[in-house]
Coordinates of C-alpha atoms in Angstrom, one line a residue:
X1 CA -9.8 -31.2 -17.5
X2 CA -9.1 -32.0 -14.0
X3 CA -11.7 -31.8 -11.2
X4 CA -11.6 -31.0 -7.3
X5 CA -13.0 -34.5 -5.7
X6 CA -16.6 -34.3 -3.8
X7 CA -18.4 -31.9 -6.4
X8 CA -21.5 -33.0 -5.2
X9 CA -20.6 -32.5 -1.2
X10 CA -24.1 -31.7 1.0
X11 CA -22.7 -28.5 2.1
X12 CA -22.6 -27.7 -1.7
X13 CA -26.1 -28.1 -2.9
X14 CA -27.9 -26.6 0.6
X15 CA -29.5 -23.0 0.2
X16 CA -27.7 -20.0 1.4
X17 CA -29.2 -18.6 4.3
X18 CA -30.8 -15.3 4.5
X19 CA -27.4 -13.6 6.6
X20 CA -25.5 -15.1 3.7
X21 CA -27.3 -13.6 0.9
X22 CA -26.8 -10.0 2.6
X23 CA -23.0 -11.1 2.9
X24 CA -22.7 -11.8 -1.2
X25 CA -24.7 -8.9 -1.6
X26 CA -22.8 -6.2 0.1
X27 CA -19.3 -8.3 -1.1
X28 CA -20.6 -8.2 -4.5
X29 CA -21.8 -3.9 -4.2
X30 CA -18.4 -3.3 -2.7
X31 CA -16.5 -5.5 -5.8
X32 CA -18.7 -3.8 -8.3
X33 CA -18.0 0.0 -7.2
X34 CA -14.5 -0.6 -6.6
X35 CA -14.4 -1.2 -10.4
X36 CA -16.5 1.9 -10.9
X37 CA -14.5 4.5 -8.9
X38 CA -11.3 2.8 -10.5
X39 CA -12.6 2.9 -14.1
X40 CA -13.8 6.2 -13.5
X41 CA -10.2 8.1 -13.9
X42 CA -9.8 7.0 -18.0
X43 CA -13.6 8.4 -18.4
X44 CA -13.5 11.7 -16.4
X45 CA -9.5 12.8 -16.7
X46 CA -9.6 14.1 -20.0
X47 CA -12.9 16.6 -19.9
X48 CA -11.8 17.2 -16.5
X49 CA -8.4 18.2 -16.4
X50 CA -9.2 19.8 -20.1
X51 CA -11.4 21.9 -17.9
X52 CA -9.6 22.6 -14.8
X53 CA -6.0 23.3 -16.8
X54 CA -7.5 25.5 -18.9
X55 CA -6.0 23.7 -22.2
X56 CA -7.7 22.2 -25.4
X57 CA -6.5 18.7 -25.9
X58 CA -7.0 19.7 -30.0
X59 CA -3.4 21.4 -29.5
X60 CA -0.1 19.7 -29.5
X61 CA 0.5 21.3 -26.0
X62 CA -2.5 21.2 -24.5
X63 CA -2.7 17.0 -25.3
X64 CA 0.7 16.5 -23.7
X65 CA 0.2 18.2 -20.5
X66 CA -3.3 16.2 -20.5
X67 CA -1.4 12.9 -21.0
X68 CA 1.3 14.1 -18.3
X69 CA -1.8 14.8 -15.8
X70 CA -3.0 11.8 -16.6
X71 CA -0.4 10.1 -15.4
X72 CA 0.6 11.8 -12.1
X73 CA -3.3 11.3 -11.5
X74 CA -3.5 7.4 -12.3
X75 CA -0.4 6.5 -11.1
X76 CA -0.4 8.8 -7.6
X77 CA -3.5 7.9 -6.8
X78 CA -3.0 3.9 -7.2
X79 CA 0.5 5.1 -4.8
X80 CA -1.2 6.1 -2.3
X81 CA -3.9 3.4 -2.4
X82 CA -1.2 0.7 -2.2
X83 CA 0.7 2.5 0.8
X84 CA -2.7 2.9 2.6
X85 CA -3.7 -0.6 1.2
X86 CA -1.0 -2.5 2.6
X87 CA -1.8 -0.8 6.4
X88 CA -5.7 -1.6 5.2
X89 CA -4.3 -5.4 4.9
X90 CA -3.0 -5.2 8.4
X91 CA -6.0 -3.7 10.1
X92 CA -8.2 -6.4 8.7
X93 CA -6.0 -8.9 10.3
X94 CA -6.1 -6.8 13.7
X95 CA -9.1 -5.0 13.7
X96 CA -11.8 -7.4 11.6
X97 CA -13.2 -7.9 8.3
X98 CA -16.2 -6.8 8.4
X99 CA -15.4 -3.4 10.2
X100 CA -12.6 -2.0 8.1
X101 CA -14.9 -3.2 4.9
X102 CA -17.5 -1.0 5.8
X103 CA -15.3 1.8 6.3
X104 CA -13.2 1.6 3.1
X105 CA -16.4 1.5 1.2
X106 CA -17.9 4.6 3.2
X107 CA -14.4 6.0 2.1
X108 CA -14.1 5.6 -1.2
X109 CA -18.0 7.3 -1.8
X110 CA -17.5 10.1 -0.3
X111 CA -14.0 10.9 -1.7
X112 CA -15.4 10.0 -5.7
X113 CA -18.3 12.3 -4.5
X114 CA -16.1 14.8 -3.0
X115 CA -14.2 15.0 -6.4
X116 CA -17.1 16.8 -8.7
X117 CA -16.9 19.9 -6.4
X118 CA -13.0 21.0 -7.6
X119 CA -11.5 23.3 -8.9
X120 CA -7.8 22.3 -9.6
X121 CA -5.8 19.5 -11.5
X122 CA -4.2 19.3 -7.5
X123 CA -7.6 18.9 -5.9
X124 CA -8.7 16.4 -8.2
X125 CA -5.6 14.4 -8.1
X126 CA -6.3 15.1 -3.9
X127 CA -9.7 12.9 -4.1
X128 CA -9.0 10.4 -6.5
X129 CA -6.4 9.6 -4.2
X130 CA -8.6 8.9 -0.8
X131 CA -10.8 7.0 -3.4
X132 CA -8.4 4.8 -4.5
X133 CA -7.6 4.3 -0.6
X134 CA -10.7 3.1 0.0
X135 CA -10.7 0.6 -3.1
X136 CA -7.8 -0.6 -2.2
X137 CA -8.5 -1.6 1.4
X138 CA -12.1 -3.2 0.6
X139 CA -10.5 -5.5 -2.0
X140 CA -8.3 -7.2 0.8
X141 CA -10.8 -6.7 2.8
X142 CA -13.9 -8.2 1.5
X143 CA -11.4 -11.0 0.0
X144 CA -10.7 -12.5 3.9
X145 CA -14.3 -12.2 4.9
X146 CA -15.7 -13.9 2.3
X147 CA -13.0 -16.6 2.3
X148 CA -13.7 -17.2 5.8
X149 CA -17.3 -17.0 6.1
X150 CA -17.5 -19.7 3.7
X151 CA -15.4 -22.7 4.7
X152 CA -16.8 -25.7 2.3
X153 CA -14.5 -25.4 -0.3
X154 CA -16.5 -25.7 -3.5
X155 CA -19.0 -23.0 -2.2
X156 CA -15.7 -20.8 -1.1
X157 CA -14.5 -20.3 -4.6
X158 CA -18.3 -20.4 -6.3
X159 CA -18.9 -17.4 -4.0
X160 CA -15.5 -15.3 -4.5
X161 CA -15.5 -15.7 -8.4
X162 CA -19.3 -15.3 -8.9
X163 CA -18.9 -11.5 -6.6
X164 CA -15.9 -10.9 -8.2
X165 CA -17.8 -10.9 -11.5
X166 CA -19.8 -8.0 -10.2
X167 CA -16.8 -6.2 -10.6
X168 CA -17.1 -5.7 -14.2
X169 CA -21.0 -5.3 -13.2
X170 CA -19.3 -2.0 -11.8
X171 CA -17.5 -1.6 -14.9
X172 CA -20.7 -1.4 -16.9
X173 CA -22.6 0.7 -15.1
X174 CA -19.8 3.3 -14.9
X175 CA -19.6 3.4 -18.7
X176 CA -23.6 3.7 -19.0
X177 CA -23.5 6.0 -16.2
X178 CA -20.7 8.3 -18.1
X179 CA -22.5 8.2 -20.6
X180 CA -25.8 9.2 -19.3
X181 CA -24.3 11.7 -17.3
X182 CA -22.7 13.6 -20.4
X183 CA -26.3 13.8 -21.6
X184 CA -27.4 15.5 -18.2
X185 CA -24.8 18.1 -18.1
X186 CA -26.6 19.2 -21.7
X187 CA -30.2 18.9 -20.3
X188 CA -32.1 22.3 -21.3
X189 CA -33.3 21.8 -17.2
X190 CA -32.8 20.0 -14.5
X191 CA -34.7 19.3 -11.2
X192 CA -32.8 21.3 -8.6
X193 CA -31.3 18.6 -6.8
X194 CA -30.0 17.8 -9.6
X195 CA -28.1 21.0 -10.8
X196 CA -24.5 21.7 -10.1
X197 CA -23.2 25.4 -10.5
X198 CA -20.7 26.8 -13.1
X199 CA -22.3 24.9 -16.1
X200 CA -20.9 21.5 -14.7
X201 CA -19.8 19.5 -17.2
X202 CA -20.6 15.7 -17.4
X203 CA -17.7 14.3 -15.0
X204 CA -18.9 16.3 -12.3
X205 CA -22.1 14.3 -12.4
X206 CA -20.2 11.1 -13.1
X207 CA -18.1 11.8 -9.9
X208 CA -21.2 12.4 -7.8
X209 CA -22.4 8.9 -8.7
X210 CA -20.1 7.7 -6.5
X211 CA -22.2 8.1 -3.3
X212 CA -24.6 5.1 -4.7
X213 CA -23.0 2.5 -2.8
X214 CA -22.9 4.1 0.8
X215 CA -26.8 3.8 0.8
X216 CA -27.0 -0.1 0.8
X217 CA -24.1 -0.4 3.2
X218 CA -25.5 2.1 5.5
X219 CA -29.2 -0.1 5.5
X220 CA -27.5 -3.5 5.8
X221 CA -24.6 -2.9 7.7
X222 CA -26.3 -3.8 11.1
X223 CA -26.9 -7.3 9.8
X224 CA -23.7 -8.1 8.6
X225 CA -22.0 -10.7 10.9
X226 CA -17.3 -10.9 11.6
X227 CA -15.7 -13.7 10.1
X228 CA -16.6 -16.6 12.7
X229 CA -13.0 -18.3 12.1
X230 CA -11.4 -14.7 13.1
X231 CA -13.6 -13.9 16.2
X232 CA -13.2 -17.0 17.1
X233 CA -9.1 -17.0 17.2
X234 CA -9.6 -13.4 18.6
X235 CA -11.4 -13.9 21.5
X236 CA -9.2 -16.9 22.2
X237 CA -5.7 -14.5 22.1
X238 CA -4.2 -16.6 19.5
X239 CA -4.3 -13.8 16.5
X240 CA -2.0 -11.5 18.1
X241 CA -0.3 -8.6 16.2
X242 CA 0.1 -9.2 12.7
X243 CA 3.5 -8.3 11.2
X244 CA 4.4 -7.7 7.6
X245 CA 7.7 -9.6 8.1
X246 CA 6.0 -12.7 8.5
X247 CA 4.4 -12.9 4.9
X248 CA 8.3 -13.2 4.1
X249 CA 9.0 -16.1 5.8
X250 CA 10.0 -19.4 4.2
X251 CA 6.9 -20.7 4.0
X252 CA 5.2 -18.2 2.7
X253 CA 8.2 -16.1 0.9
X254 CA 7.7 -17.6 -2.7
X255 CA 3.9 -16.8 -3.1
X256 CA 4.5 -13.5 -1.6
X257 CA 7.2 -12.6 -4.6
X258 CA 5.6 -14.1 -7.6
X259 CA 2.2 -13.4 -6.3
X260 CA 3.0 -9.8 -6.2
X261 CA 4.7 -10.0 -9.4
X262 CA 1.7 -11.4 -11.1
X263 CA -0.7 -8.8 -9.8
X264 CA 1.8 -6.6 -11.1
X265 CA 1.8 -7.5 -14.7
X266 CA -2.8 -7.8 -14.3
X267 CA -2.6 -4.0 -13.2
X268 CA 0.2 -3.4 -15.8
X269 CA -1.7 -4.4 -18.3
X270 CA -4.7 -2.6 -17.3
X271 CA -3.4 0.5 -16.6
X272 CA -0.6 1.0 -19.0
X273 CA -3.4 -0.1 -21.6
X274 CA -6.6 -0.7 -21.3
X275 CA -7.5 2.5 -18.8
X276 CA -5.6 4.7 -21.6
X277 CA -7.8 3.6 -24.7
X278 CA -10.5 6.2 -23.9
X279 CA -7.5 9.0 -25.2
X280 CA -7.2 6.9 -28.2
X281 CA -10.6 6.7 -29.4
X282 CA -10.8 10.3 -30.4
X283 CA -8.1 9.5 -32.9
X284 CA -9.7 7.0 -34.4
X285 CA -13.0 9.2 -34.3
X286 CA -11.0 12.2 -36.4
X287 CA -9.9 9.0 -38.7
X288 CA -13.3 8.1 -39.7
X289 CA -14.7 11.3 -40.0
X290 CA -11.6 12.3 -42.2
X291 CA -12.5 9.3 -44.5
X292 CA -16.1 10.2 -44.3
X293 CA -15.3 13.8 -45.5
X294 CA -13.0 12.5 -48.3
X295 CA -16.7 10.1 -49.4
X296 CA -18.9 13.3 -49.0
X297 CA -16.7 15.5 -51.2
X298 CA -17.1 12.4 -54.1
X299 CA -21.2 12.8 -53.2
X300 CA -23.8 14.7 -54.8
X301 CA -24.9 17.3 -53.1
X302 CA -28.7 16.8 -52.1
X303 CA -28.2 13.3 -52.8
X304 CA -29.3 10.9 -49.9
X305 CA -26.1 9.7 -49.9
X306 CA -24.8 13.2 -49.3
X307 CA -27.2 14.0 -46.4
X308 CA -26.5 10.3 -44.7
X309 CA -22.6 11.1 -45.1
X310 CA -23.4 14.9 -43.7
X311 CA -25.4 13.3 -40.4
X312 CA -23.0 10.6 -40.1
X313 CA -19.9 13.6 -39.6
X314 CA -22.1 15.8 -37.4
X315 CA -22.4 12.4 -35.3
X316 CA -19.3 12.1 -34.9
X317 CA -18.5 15.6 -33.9
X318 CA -21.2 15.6 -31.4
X319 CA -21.5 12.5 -29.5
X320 CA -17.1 11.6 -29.2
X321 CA -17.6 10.6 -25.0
X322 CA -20.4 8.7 -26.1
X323 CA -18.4 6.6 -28.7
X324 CA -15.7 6.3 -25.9
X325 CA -18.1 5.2 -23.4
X326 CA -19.6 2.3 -25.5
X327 CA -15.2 1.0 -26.3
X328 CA -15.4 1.2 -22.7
X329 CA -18.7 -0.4 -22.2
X330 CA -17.8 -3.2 -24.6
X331 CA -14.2 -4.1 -22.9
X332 CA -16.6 -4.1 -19.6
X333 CA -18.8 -6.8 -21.1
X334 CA -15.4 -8.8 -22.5
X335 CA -14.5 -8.6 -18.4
X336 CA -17.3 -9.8 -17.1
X337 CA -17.8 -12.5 -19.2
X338 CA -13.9 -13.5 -18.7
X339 CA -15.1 -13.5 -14.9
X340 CA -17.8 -15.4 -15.3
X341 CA -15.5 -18.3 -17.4
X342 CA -13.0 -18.1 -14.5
X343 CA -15.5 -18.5 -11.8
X344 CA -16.9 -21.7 -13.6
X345 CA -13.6 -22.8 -14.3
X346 CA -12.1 -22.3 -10.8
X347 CA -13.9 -25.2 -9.2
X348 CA -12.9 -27.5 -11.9
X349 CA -9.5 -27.0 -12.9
X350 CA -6.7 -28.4 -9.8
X351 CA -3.9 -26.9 -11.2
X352 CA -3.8 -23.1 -10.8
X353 CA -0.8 -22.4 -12.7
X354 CA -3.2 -23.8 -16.0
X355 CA -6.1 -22.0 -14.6
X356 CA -4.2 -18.7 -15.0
X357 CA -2.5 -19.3 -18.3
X358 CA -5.5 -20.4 -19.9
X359 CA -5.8 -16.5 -19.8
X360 CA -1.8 -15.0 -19.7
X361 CA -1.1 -17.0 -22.9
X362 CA -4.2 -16.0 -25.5
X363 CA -3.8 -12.4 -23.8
X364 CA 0.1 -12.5 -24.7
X365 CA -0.9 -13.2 -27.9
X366 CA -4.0 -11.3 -29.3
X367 CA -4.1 -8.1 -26.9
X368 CA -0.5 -6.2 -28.4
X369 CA -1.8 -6.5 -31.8
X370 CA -5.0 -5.0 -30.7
X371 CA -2.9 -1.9 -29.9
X372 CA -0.5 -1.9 -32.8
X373 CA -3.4 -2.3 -35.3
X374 CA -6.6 -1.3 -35.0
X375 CA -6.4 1.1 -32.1
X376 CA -2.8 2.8 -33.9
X377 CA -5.7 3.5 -36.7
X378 CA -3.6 1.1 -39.1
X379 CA -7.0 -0.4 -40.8
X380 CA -8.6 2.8 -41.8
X381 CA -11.9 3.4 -41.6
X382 CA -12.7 0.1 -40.0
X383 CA -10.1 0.6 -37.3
X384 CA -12.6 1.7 -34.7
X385 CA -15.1 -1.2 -35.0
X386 CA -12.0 -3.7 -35.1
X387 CA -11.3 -2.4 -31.8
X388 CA -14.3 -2.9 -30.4
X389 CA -14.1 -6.6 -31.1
X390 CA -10.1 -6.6 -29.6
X391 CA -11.9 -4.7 -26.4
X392 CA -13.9 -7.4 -26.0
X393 CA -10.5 -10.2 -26.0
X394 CA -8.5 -7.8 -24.3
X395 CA -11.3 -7.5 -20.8
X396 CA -12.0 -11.1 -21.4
X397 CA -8.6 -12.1 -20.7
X398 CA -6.9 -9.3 -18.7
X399 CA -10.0 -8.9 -16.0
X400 CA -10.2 -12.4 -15.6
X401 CA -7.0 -12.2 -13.5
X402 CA -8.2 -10.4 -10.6
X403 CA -10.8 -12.8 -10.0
X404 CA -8.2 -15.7 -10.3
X405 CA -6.0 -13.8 -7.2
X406 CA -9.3 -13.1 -5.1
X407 CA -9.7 -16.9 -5.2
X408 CA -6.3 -18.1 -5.0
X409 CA -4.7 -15.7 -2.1
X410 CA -7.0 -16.6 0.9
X411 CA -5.8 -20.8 0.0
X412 CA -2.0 -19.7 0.5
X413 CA -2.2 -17.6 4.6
X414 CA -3.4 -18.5 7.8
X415 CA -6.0 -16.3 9.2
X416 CA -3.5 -14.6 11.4
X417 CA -2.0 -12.9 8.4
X418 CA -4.3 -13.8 5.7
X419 CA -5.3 -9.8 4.8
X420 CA -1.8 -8.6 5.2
X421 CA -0.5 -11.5 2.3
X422 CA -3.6 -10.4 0.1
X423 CA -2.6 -6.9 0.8
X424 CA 1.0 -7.2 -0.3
X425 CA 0.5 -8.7 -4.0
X426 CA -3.1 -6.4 -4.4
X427 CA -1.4 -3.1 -3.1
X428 CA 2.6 -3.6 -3.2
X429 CA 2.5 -5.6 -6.5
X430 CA -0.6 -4.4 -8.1
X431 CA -1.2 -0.9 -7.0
X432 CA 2.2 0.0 -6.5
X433 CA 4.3 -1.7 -8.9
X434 CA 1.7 -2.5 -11.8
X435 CA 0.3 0.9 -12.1
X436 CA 3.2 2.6 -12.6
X437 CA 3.0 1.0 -16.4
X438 CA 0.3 3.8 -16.9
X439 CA 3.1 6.6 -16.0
X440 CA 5.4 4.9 -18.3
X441 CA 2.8 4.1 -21.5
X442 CA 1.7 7.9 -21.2
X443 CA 5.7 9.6 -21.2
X444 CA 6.5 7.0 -23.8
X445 CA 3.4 8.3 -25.7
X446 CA 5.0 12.1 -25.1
X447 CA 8.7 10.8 -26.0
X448 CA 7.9 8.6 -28.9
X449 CA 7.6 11.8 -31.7
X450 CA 10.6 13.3 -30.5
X451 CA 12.5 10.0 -31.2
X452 CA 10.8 9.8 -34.4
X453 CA 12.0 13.4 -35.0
X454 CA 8.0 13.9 -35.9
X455 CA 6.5 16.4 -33.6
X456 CA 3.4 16.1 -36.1
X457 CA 2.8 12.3 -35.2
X458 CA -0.3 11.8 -33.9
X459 CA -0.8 11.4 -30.2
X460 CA -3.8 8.8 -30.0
X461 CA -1.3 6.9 -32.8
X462 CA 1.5 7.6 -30.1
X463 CA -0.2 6.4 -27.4
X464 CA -1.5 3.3 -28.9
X465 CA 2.2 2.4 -29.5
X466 CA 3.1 2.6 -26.2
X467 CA 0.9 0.3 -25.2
X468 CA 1.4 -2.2 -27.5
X469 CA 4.6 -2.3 -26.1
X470 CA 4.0 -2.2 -22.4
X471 CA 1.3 -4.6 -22.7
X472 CA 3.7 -6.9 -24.4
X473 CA 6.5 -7.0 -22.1
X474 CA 3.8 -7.5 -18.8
X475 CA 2.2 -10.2 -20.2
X476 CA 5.5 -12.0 -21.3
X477 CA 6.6 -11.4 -17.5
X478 CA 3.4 -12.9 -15.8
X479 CA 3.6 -16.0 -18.4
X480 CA 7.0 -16.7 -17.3
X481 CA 6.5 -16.0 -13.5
X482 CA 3.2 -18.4 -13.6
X483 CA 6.0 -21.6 -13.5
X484 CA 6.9 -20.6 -10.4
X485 CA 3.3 -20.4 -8.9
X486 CA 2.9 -22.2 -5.6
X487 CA -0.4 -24.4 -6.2
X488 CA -2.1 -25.1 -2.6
X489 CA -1.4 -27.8 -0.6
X490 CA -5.1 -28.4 0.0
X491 CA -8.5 -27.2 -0.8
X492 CA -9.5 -26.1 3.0
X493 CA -8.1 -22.9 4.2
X494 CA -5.0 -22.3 6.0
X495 CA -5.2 -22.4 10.0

């Protein structure tokens, strides 16, 4: 394994100061909640467009306009937050880093917030939206100031991929948070701060939640110093106005395409999987509760087999979300420990085009069968617990891949348009382009029993399919793009 020369530099092993620590800490809050208002949509969509459509997604028709609503909503919103990203990308460059981070965070809070008090599909789709606005903005955001605030080398990429990790922190704590939020929407009483009107069910709460991370912002913000390489060239004139066309220029034209192609196939993966295996777990859940009725009807009754099998179904029946949140919660874990790796990794490895397929080519071939197999139901009864180990694989390797760009990006622009080429692959490739595989997984899921000429095929089954298949074809695409991966020209940042 190759290593970057001077591992054991000074500037490496001397303590971070007390500014820097609040710097990591508000990068690493911002990283974390952009992964909780963004992993929010496969928890809260179904219960919450269930409610606000007024349709059970037990029927045939109610499931499909669900799945149809779930698109629109995962797919427009990630629209609009690469449109408003890439503008995000150039007011970093023109207005600051640190100034249009604390916004976009203050953003994205109050929209997620803003989102438990609706009542239509439209209004909903409305916040999630201005949420994913300001997720998309603080990414490119936070990306340039920490890049820049940290020019050693060896501590630059220690610091992006070690706050990166904290975004599947985020993704934890929105799954325990689900979770514990379905159990307050069924509390006998609550405090009256607490209480939400018109029996709110748990995604309200969930959505609410949101406003945690405007409270540490809000307390630190005043200590928070600008990227001293940006000021600097600001107060000197030699910034001037960034322009998109420049990230296009010869120099910079092939990371721009296969950059943006390779965030692409990261959020194509995500989205037209992973964010859609919440609507399959329910299938699996009627699955094992069908082959747990089938063991009862063999057991006598009285028997303390009978009463285990009898608890065991009422389980089932009772708690689903809470079986979905733990999936959820386990893919989360797979993620952060596929961060973690990467963050290690990224100060050892030279070659980036290994770094990254150390991850593309195990992904390629474990995470479609994870969809065909277990989550399709295909091993009965032990489907759902197969899953949860092929959750684990499929965050490991897929989440692992953000990280990889927030390290990689700021090595490949000058500061002049550093934002604005981390905004195009994030927003144009991966919020624009990548997340559009969650609109086509969902209408294949819709389409795929009328090619079968089966309008009785099971939709989680259906679903599962699709993303087998779109999961497939993206990660074949990002393992051939990554031959065409620029590797830096040097460890130091571009002037």
């Amino acid at each position: 394994m190759n290593q970057l020369p001077n591992s054991s530099a000074p500037a490496a092993r001397s303590p971070l100061t007390m500014v820097q620590w609040l710097v990591c800490i508000i990068a690493a809050i911002g990283f974390a909640f952009d992964t909780y208002v963004l992993l929010m949509n496969p928890l809260i969509l179904r219960p919450a467009l269930s409610e606000l459509l007024h349709v059970s997604g037990a029927t045939k028709a109610g499931n499909d306009l669900i799945l149809r609503w779930t698109g629109y909503v995962m797919w427009g919103s990630a629209l609009c937050g690469g449109v408003f990203g890439m503008l995000g990308g150039y007011l970093t460059d023109w207005l600051g880093r640190r100034r249009v981070l604390t916004w976009s965070i203050l953003l994205y809070a109050v929209a997620s917030a803003a989102g438990a008090f609706v009542n239509s599909a439209e209004m909903l789709l409305f916040w999630r939206c201005m949420a994913f606005i300001g997720v998309c903005v603080e990414f490119v955001a936070a990306v340039a100031w920490l890049s820049e605030l940290f020019p050693d080398p060896h501590r630059r990429e220690a610091v992006l991929g070690y706050t990166q990790a904290f975004a599947s922190v985020g993704g934890l704590f929105v799954s325990l948070v689900y979770k514990a939020s379905d159990s307050i929407a069924h509390a006998d009483s609550l405090p009256a701060w607490l209480t939400l009107p018109n029996h709110a069910q748990g995604w309200r709460y969930a959505l609410i939640s949101g406003l945690i991370p405007a409270i540490p912002l809000i307390i630190i913000r005043p200590f928070l110093p600008e990227s001293p390489e940006w000021r600097a060239k600001k107060q000197a004139g030699k910034l001037g106005r960034p322009r998109f066309t420049e990230v296009f220029q010869p120099a910079f034209r092939r990371t721009t395409i296969v950059s943006a192609i390779l965030f692409a196939c990261a959020f194509g993966a995500a989205f037209g999987a992973i964010q859609l295996t919440p609507q399959m777990v329910p299938g699996l859940i009627a699955g094992r509760i069908a082959s747990t009725n089938k063991q009862l009807a063999k057991a006598d009754k009285g028997s303390e087999q009978f009463k285990e099998l009898t608890a065991k179904v009422a389980d089932l029946k009772s708690h689903p979300q809470q079986i979905i949140g733990t999936v959820q919660l386990i893919q989360e874990v797979g993620g952060l420990a596929g961060r973690i790796v990467l963050a290690w990794l990224a100060v050892r490895i030279v070659s980036r085009r290994k770094l990254l397929r150390l991850f593309i080519i195990p992904g390629l071939l474990i995470i479609p069968l994870v969809y065909a197999i277990p989550a399709a139901g295909h091993l009965g009864y032990a489907s759902l617990d197969v899953l949860k180990v092929g959750m684990f694989l499929t965050g490991f390797f897929t989440v692992a891949q953000f990280s990889f760009f927030g390290n990689y990006l700021p090595r490949m622009y000058p500061t002049r348009i550093r934002g604005t080429g981390e905004s195009f692959a994030a927003n144009v490739g991966g919020r624009m382009i990548g997340t559009g595989a969650n609109f086509v997984t969902t209408q294949l899921a819709v389409a795929l029993p009328l090619m079968m000429h089966n309008s009785d095929f099971p939709r989680p089954a259906a679903l599962a399919y699709s993303a087998a298949a779109v999961v497939l074809a993206v990660y074949l695409i990002g393992f051939i793009t990554s031959f065409w991966l620029p590797e830096p020209r040097s460890e130091a940042l571009p002037e």
